[in-house]
GROMACS .gro file of C-alpha atoms in nm:
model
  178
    1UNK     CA    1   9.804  14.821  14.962
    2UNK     CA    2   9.894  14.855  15.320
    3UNK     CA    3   9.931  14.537  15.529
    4UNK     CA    4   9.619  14.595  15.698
    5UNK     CA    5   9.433  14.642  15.394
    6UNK     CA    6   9.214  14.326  15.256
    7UNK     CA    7   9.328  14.190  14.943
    8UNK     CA    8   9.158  14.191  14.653
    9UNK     CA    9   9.010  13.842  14.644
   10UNK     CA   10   8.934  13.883  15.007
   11UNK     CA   11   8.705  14.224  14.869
   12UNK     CA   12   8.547  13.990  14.609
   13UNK     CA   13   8.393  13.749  14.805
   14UNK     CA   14   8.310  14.035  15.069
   15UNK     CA   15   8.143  14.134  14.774
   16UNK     CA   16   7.988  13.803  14.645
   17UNK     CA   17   7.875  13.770  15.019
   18UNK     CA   18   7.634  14.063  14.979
   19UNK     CA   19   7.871  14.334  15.116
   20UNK     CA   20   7.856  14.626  14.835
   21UNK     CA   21   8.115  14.876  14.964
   22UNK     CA   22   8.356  14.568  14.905
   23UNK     CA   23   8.328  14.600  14.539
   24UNK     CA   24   8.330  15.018  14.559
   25UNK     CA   25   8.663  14.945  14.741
   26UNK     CA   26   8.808  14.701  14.504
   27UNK     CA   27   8.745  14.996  14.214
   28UNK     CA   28   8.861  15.239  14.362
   29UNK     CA   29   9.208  15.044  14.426
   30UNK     CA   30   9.185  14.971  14.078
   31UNK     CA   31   9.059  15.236  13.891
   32UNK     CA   32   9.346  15.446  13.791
   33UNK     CA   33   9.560  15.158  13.649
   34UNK     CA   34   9.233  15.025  13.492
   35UNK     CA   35   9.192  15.373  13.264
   36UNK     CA   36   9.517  15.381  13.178
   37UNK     CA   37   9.512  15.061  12.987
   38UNK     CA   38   9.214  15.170  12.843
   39UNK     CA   39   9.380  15.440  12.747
   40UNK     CA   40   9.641  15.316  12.568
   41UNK     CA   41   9.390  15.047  12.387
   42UNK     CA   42   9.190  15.304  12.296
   43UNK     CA   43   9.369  15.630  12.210
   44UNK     CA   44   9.069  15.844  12.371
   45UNK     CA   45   9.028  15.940  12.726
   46UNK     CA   46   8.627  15.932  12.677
   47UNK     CA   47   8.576  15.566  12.537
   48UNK     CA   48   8.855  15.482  12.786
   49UNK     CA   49   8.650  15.594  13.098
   50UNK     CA   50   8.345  15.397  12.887
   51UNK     CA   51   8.561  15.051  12.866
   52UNK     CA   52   8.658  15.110  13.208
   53UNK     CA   53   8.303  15.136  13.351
   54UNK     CA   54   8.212  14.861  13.143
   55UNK     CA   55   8.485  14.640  13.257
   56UNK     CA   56   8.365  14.707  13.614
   57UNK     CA   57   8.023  14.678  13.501
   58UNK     CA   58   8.085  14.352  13.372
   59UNK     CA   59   8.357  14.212  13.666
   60UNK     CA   60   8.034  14.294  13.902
   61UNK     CA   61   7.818  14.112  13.697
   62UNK     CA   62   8.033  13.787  13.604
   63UNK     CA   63   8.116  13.780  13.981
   64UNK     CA   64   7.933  13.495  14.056
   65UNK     CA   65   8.086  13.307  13.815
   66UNK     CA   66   8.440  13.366  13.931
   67UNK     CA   67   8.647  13.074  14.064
   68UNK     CA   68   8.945  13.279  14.232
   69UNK     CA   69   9.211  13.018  14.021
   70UNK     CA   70   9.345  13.364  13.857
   71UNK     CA   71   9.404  13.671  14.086
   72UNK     CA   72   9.135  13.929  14.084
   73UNK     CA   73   9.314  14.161  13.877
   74UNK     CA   74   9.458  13.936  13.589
   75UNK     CA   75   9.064  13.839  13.570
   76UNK     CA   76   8.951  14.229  13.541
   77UNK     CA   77   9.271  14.278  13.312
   78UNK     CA   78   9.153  14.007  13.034
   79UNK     CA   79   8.738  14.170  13.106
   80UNK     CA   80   8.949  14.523  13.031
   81UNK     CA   81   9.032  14.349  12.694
   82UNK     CA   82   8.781  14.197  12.571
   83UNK     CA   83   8.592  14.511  12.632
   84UNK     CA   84   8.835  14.733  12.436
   85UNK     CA   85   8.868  14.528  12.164
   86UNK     CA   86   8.493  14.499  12.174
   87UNK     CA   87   8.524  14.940  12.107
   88UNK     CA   88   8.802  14.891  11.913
   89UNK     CA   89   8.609  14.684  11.649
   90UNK     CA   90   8.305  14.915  11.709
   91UNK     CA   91   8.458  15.192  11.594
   92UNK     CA   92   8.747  15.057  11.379
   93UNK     CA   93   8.595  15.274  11.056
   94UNK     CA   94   8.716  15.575  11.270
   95UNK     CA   95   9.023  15.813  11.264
   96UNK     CA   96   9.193  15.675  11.606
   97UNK     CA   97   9.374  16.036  11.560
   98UNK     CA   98   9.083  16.283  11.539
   99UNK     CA   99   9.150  16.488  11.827
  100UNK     CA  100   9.024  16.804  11.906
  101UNK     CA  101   9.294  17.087  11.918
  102UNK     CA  102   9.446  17.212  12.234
  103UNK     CA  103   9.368  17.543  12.364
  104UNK     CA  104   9.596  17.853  12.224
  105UNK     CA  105   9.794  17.948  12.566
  106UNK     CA  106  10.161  18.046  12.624
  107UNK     CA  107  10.288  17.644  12.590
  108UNK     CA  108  10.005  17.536  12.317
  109UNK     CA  109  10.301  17.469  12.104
  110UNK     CA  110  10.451  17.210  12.373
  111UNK     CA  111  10.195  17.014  12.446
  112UNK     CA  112  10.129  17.013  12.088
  113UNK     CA  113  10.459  16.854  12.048
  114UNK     CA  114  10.453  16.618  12.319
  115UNK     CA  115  10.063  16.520  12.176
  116UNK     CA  116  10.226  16.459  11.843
  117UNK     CA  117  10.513  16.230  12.011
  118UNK     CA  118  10.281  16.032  12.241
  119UNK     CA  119  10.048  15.965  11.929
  120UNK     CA  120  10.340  15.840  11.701
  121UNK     CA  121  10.519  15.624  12.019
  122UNK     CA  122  10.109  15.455  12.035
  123UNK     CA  123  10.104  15.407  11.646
  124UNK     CA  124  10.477  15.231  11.633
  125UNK     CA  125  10.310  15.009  11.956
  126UNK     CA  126   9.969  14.946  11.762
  127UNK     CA  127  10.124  14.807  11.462
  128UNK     CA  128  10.277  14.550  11.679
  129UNK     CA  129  10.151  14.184  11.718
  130UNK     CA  130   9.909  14.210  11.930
  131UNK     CA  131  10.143  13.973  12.197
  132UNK     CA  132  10.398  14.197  12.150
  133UNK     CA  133  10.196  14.501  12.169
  134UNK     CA  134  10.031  14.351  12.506
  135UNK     CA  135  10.371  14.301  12.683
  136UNK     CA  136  10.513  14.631  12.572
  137UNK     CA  137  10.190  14.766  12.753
  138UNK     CA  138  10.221  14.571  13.039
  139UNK     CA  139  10.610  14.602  13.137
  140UNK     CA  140  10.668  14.921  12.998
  141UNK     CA  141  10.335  15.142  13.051
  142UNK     CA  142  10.254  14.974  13.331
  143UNK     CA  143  10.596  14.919  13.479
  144UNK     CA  144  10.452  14.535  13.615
  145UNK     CA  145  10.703  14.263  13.687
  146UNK     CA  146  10.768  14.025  13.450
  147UNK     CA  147  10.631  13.753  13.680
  148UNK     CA  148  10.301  13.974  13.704
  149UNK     CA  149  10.258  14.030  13.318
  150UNK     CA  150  10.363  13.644  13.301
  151UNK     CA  151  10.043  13.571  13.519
  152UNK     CA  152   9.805  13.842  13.379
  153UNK     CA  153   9.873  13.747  13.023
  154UNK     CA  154   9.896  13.349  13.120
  155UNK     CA  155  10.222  13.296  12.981
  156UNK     CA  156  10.530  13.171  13.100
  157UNK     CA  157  10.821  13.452  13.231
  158UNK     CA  158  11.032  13.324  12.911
  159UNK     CA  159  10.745  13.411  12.690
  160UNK     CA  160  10.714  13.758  12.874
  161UNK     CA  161  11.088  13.773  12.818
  162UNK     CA  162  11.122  13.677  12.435
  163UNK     CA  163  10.798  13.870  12.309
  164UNK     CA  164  10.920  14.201  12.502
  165UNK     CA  165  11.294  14.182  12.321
  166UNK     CA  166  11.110  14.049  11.970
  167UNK     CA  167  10.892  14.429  12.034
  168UNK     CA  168  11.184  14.661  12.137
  169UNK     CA  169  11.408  14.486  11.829
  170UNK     CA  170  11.105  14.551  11.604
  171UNK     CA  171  10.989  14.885  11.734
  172UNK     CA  172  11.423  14.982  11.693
  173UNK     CA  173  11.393  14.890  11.328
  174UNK     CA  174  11.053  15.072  11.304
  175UNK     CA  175  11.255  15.402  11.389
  176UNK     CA  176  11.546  15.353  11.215
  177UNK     CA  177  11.787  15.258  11.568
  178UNK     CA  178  11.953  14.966  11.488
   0.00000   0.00000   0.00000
């Protein structure tokens, strides 16, 4: 965001105030970060669009009711949440690794590799506490601050601090690395 750009909570009331293309603006800023931790709650690029829209579906919705004492984003982060553990319990019967198989080309057996890799990195995350599993999303995914995932998750830094080295110590054990 450029300094002449409003600020999120600045696009919310905009918003709240009746002007539309406030809110278009505010998903658009945040839509990209917003499917990617859908993504990685969800293992599936289709329900993560789905959460995503619903997240934004419901963050225009619940609007009203917002009180600006978190920032706009830690409030569409914990809507992203509850919505994909809303999917996530949906569809928990399911095989999270049912995909469909990548098209036969020159480098099929590459990205077949790197598919296989990025699924077993997600299951050694998922079978983390779900704390844990949140700040390993958040600082290392997502590449936020600790101060940010501190304020987003509505800890303290220290708590950022001690779940994220409890996670890598446990995810080093989990793959042998001492």
């Amino acid at each position: 965001m450029s300094g002449n750009e409003p600020s999120d909570a600045i696009l919310l009331k905009r918003f709240r105030d009746g002007d539309r293309s406030a809110f278009q603006d505010f998903v658009i800023r945040h839509q990209d970060r917003v499917f990617r931790l859908a993504r990685l709650w969800l293992y599936d690029a289709g329900r993560a669009d789905d959460a995503a829209q619903e997240a934004f579906v419901r963050a225009m919705g619940g609007i009203a009711a917002f009180r600006f004492r978190a920032a706009p984003f830690t409030w569409l982060y914990r809507t992203l949440r509850n919505v994909c553990h809303e999917f996530n319990r949906e569809r928990r019967h399911e095989d999270i690794d049912a995909v469909p198989p990548p098209a036969q080309d020159d480098d099929a057996a590459q990205r077949i590799d790197a598919a296989n890799a990025a699924r077993s990195v997600r299951e050694l995350v998922a079978d983390l506490p779900e704390r844990q599993r949140e700040v390993v999303v958040l600082r290392v995914f997502e590449s936020m601050s600790v101060a940010e995932t501190a304020r987003v998750m509505g800890c303290r830094e220290g708590t950022v601090k001690a779940l994220l080295h409890k996670a890598m110590a446990r995810l080093r054990t989990m793959v042998g690395v001492s």
